[in-house]
XYZ file of C-alpha atoms in Angstrom:
106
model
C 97.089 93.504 107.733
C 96.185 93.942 104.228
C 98.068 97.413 103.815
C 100.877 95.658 104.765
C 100.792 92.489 102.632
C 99.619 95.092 99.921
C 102.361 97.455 100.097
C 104.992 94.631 100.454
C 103.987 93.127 97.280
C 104.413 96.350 95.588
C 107.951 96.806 96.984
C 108.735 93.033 96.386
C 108.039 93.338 92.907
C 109.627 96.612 92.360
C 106.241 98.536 91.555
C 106.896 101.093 93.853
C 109.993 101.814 95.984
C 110.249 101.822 99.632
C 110.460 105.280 100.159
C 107.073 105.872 97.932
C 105.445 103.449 100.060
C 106.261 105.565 102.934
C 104.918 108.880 101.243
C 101.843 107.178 100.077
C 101.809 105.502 103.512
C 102.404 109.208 105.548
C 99.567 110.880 103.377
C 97.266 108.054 104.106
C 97.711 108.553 107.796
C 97.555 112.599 107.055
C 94.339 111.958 105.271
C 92.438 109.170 107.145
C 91.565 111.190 110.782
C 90.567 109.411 113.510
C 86.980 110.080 114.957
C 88.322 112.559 118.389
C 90.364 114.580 115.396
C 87.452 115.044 113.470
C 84.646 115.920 116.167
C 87.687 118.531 117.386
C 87.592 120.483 114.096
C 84.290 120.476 113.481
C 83.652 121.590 117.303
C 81.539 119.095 118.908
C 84.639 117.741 121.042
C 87.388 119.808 122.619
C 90.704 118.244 123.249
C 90.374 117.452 126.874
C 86.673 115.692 126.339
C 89.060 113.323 123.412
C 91.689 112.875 125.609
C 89.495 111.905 128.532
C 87.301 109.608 125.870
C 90.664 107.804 124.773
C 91.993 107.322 128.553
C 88.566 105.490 129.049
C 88.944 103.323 125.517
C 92.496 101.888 126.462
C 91.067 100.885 129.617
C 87.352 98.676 128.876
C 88.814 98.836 125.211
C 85.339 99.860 123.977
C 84.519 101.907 121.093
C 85.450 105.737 120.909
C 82.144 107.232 119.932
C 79.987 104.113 122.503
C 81.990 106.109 125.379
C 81.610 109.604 123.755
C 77.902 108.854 123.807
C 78.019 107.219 127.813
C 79.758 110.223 128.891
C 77.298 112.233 127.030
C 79.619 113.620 124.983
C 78.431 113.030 121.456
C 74.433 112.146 120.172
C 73.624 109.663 118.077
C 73.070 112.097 115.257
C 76.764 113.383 115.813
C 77.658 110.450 115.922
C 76.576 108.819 112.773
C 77.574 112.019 110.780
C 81.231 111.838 111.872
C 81.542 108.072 110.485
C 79.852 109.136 107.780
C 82.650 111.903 107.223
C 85.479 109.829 108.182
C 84.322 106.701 105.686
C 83.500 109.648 102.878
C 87.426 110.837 103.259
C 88.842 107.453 103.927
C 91.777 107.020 101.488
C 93.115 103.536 100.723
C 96.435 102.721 100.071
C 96.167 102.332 96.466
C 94.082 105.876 96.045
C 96.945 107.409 97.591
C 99.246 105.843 95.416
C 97.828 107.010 92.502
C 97.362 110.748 94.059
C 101.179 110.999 94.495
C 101.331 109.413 91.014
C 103.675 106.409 91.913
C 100.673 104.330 90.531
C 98.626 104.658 87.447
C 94.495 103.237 87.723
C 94.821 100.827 84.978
C-alpha cells in the first residue's frame, strides 16, 4: 500500500510523470524476484517443484519456503540464504527512481 500512496504523491505533485512511475515501477518488479525465481536460478528448485509449491500456497495460503521445506524441497539453510538474497537485492521504489534518474537522493 505504501508504493502506491508513494508513487501517487509523486505523480500528484508532478515529481515524476506517470509513465516514469511505470518504468521505475516495471524495473522494480524486474529486480525484486520472488523466492521460486530465485531457488530456480541458483538450482535448488526446478520449475515443476515451484509450480507444484505455489499450487499448494494458493490453497492453505501458507508461506512459499514453510511448504518448500514440508515437501522437503528446500533446508533450512537454503532457506535462510535465499531471503537473505532476495532482502540483499530488494529495490524500493525510490532506489529505482533514482537508478533510472527520474529522482535525485537529496
Amino acid at each position: 500500500m505504501g508504493l502506491q500512496f508513494f508513487g501517487h504523491y509523486l505523480t500528484t505533485h508532478r515529481i515524476i510523470s506517470d509513465e516514469q512511475l511505470a518504468e521505475a515501477s516495471t524495473l522494480q518488479r524486474e529486480r525484486n524476484l520472488k523466492i521460486g525465481d530465485l531457488a530456480i536460478i541458483l538450482g535448488l528448485l526446478d520449475r515443476t517443484q515451484v509450480d507444484t509449491i505455489l499450487a499448494e500456497q494458493q490453497r492453505t495460503d501458507a508461506l512459499f519456503g514453510d511448504i518448500a521445506k514440508q515437501q522437503g524441497h528446500l533446508d533450512e539453510e537454503q532457506l535462510k540464504r535465499l531471503l537473505l538474497l532476495r532482502s540483499e537485492r530488494h529495490l524500493y521504489l525510490g532506489q529505482a527512481l533514482v537508478e533510472k534518474g527520474f529522482l535525485s537522493h537529496s
